mmCIF file of C-alpha atoms in Angstrom:
data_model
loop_
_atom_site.group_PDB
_atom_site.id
_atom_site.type_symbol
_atom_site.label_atom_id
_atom_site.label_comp_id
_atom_site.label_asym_id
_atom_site.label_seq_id
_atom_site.Cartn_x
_atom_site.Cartn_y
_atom_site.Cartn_z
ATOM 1 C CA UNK A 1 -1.375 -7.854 -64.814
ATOM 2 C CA UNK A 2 -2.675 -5.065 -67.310
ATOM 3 C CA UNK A 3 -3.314 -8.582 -69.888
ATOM 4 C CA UNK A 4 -1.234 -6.317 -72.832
ATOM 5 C CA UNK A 5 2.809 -7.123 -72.995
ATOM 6 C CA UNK A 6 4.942 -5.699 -75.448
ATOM 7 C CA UNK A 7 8.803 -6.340 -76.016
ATOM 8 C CA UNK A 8 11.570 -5.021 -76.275
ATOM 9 C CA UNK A 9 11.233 -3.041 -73.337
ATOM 10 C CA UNK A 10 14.327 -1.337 -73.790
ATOM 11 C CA UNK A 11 15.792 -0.032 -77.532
ATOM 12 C CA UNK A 12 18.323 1.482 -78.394
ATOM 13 C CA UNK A 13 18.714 1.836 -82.208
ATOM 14 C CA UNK A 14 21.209 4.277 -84.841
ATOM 15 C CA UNK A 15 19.323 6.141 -87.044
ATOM 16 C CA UNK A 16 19.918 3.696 -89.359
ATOM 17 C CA UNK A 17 18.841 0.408 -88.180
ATOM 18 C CA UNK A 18 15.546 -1.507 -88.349
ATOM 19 C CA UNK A 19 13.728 -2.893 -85.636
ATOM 20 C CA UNK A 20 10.471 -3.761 -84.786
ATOM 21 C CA UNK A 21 7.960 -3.171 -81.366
ATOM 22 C CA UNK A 22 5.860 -5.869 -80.867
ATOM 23 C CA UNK A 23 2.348 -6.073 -79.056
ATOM 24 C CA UNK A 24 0.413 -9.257 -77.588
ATOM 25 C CA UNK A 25 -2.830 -8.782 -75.557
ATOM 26 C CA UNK A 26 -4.247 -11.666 -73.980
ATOM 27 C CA UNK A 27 -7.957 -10.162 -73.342
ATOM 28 C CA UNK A 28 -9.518 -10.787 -75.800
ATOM 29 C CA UNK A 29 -10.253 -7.537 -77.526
ATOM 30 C CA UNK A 30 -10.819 -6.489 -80.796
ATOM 31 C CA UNK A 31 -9.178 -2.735 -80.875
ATOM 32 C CA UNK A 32 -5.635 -2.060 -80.922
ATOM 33 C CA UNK A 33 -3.361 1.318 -80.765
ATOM 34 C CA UNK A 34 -0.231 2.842 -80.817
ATOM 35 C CA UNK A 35 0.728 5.660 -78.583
ATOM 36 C CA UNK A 36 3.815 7.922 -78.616
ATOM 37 C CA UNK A 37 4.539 9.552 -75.140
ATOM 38 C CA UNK A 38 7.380 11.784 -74.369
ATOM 39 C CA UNK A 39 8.028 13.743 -71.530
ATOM 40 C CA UNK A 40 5.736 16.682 -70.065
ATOM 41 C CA UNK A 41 3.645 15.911 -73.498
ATOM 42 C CA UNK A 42 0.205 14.308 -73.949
ATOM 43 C CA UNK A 43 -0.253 11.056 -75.236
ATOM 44 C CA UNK A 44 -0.339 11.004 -79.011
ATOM 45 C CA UNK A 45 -2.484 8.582 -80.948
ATOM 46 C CA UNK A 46 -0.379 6.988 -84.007
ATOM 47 C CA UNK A 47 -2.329 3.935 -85.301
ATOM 48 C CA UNK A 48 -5.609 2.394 -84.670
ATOM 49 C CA UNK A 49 -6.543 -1.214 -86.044
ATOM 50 C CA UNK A 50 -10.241 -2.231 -85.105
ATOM 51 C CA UNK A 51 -10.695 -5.725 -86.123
ATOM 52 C CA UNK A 52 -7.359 -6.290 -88.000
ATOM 53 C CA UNK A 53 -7.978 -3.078 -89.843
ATOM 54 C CA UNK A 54 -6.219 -0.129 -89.825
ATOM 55 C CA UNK A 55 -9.182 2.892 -88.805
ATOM 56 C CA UNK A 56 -6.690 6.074 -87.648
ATOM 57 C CA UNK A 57 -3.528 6.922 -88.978
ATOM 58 C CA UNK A 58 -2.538 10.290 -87.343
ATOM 59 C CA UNK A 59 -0.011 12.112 -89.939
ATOM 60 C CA UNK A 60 2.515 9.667 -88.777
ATOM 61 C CA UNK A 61 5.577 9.608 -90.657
ATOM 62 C CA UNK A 62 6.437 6.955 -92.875
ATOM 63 C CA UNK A 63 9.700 5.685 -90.840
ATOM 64 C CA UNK A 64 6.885 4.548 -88.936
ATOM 65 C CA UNK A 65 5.256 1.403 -89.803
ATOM 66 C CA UNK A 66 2.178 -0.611 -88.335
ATOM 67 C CA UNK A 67 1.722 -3.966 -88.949
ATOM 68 C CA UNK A 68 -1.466 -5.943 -87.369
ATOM 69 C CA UNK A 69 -1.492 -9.820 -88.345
ATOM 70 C CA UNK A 70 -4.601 -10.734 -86.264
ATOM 71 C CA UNK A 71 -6.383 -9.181 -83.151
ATOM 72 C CA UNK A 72 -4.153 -9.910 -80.461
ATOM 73 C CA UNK A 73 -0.835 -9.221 -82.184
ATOM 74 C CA UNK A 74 0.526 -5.511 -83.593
ATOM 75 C CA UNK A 75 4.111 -4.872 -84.616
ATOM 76 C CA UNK A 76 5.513 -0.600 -84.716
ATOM 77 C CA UNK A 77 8.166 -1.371 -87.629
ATOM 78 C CA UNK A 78 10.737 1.060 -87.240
ATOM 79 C CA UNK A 79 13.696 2.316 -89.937
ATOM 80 C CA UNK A 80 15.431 5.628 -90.893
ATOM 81 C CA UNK A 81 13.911 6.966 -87.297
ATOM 82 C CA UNK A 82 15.574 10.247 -85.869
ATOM 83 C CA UNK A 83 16.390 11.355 -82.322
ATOM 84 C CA UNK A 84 13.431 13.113 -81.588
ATOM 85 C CA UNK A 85 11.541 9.814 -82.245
ATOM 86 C CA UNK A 86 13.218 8.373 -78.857
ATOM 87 C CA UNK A 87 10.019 8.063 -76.411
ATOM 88 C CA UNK A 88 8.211 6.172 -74.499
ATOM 89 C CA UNK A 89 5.929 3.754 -77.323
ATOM 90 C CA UNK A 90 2.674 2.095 -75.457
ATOM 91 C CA UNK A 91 0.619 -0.237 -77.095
ATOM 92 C CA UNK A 92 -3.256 -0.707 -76.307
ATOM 93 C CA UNK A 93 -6.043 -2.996 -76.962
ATOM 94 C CA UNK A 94 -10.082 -2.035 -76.276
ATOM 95 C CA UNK A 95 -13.438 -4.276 -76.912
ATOM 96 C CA UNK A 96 -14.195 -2.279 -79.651
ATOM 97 C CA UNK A 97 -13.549 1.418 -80.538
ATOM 98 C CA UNK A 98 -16.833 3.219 -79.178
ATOM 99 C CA UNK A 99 -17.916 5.535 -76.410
ATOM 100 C CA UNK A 100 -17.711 3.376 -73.371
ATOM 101 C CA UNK A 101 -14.580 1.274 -74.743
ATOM 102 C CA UNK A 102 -11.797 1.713 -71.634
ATOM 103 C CA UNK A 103 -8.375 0.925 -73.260
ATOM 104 C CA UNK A 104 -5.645 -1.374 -71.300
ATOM 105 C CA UNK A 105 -2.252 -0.351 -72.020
ATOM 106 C CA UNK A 106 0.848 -2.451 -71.862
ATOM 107 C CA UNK A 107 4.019 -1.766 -70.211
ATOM 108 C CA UNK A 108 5.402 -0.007 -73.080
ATOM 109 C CA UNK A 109 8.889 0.211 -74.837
ATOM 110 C CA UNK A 110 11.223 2.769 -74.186
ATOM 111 C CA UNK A 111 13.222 4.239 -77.402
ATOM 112 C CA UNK A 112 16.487 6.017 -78.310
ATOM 113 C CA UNK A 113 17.671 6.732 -81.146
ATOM 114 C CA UNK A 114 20.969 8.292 -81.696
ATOM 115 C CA UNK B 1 -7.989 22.963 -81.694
ATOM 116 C CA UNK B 2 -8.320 20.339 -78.938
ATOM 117 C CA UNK B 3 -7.026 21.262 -75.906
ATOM 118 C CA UNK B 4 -6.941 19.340 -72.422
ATOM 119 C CA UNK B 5 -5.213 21.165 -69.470
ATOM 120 C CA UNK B 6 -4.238 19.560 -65.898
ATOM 121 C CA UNK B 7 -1.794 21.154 -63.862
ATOM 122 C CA UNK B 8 2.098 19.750 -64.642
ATOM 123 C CA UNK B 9 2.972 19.153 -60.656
ATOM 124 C CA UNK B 10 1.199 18.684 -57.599
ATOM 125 C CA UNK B 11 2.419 17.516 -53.816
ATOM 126 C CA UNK B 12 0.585 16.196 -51.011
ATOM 127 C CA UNK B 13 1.216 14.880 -47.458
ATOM 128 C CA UNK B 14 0.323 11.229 -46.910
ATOM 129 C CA UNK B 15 -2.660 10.765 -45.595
ATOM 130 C CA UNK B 16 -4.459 13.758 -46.583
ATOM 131 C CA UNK B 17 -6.597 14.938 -49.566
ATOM 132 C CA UNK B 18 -5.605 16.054 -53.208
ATOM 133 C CA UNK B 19 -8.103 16.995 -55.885
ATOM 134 C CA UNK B 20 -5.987 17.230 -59.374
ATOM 135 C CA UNK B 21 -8.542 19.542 -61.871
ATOM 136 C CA UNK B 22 -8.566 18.863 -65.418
ATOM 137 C CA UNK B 23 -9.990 21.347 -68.039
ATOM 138 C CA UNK B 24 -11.107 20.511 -71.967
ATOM 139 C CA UNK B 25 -11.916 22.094 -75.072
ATOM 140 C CA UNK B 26 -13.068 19.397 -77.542
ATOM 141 C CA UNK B 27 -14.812 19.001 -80.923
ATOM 142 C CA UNK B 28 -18.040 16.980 -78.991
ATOM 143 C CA UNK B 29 -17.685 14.949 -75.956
ATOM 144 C CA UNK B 30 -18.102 11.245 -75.652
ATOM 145 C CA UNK B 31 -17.056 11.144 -72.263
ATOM 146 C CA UNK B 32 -14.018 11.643 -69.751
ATOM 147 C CA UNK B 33 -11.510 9.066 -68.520
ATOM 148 C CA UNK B 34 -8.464 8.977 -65.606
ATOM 149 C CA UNK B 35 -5.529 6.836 -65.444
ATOM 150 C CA UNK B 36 -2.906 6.506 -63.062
ATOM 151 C CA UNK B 37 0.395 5.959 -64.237
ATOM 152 C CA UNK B 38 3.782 5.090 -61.764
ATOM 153 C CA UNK B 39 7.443 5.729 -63.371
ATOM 154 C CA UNK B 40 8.037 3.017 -66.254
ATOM 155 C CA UNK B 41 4.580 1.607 -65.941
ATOM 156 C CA UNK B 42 1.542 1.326 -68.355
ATOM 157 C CA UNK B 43 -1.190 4.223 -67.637
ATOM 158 C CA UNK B 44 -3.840 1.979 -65.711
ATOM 159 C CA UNK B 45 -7.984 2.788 -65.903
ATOM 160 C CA UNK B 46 -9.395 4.666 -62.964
ATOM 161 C CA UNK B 47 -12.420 6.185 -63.660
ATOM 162 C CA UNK B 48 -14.976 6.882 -66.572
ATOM 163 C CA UNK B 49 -17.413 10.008 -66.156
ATOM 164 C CA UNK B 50 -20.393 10.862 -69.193
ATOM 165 C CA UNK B 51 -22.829 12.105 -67.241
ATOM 166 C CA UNK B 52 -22.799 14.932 -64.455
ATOM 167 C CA UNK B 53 -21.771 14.270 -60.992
ATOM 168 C CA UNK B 54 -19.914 12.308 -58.561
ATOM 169 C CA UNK B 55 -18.503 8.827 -59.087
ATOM 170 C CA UNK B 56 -16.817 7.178 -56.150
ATOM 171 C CA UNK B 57 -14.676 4.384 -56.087
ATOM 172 C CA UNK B 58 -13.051 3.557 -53.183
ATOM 173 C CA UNK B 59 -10.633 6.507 -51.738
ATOM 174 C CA UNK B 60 -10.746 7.496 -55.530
ATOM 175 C CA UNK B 61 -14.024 9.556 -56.502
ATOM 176 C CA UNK B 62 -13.826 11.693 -59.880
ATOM 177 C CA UNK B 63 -16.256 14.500 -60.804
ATOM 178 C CA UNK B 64 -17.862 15.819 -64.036
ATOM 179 C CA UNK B 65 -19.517 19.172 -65.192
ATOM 180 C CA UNK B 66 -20.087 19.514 -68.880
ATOM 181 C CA UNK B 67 -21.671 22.840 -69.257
ATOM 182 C CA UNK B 68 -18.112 24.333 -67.780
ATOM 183 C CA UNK B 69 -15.696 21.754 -69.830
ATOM 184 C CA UNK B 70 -14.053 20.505 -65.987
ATOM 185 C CA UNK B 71 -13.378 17.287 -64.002
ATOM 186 C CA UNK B 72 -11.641 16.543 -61.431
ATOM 187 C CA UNK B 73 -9.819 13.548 -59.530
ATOM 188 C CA UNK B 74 -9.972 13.199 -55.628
ATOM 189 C CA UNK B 75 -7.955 11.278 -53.698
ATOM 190 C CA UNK B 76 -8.776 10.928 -50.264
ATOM 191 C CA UNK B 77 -6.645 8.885 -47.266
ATOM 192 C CA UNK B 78 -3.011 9.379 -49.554
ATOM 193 C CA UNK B 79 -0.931 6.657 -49.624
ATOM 194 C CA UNK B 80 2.996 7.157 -50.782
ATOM 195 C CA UNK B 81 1.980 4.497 -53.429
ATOM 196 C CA UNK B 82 -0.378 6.966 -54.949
ATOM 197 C CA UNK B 83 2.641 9.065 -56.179
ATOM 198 C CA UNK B 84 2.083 8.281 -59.784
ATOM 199 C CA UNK B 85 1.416 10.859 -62.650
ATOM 200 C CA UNK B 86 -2.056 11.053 -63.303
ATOM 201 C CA UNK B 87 -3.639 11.431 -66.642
ATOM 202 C CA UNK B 88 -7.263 12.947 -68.053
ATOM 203 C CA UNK B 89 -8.477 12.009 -71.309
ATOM 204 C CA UNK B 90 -11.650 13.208 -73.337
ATOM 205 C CA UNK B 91 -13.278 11.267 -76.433
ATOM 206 C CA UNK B 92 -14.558 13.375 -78.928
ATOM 207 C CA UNK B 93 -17.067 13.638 -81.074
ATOM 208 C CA UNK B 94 -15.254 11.113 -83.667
ATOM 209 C CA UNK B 95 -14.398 8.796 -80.679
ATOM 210 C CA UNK B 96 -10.815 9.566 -80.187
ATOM 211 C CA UNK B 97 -9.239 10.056 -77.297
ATOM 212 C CA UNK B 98 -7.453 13.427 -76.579
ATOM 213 C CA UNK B 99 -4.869 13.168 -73.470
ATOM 214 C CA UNK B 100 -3.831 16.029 -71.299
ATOM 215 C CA UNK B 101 -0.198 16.108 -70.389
ATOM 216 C CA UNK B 102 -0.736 14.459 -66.808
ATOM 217 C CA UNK B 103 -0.283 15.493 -63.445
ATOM 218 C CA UNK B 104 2.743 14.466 -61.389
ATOM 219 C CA UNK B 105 1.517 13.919 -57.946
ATOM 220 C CA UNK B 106 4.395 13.609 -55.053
ATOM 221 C CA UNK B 107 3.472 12.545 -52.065
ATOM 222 C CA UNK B 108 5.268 13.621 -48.747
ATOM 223 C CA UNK B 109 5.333 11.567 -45.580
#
């Protein structure tokens, strides 16, 4: 029990639908992220939101937005998105955001788009 | 650029050793993390290395050298539930975490 869920866990969407990931962790924390992962490829960092604020914003796309109500909750609103955007999308929450800061991920939600 | 490399594929025989190497060239370093993650499952926290050496944890131990921009995971005693990818990440010097690509580790009876 990582203490992170996130739903759906499943999506499948048309390029031109609207949906929307959402995050809930339960630990506490104060730090919250959004990961892309597809296959073979490294993790990449989309959003960062340290205390309800957004702190990192990676050159994500617009198609892609990040909504963060409070500290435990974070929503990946999705529209317009294209196939390569199907992945693997893991949320994360940390303490805070500094050196020693180990980040628990959730389960994730896996995405296609066709 | 930022760069972390970790080879794509590895397989073992349960019961014996596997060290999985992981190489980085980062703007600063803030420290050096490992996760473990199994098919359709959230990457889970293994280990955390800033200083030089050895940490052990269990049949887990993961080792840091600066100076030559290297760690690496061992896993001693395999167990088939060990076959997992396995993933090294570096913070830089801004705090971010860069990921390598992971390491798929198979493990044979």
């Amino acid at each position: 029990e990582t203490g992170v869920t996130q739903t759906p866990r499943h999506l499948v969407m048309g390029m031109t639908n609207k949906k929307s990931l959402k995050c809930e962790q339960h630990l506490g924390h104060n730090a919250m992220y959004w990961y892309k992962q597809s296959a073979k490829k490294p993790l990449e960092l989309m959003f960062v939101y340290n205390f309800k604020e957004q702190t990192e914003n990676n050159s994500v796309p617009s198609r892609f937005s990040p909504e963060c109500p409070n500290s435990s909750h974070l929503f990946l609103h999705l529209h317009t998105l294209q196939p390569e955007d199907s992945a693997l999308y893991l949320c994360a929450s940390s303490p805070g955001t500094g050196d020693t800061e180990t980040q628990y991920f959730g389960p994730g939600t896996r995405l296609l788009v066709l | 650029g930022q760069n972390i490399d970790q080879p794509t594929e590895m397989t073992a025989t349960e019961g014996a050793i596997v060290q999985i190497n992981c190489t980085y060239q980062t703007s600063g370093f803030n420290g050096l993390f490992w996760y473990q993650q199994h098919a359709g499952e959230a990457p889970t926290f293994l280990s955390y290395n800033v200083l030089d050496g050895l940490e052990e944890k269990g049949r887990f131990s993961s080792f840091l050298s600066r100076s030559k921009g290297y760690s690496y995971l061992l896993l001693k005693e395999l167990q088939m539930k060990d076959s997992a990818s396995y993933l090294c990440a570096v913070r830089d010097s801004n705090y971010q975490l860069i990921w390598g690509a992971g390491t798929k580790l198979i493990i044979k009876p």
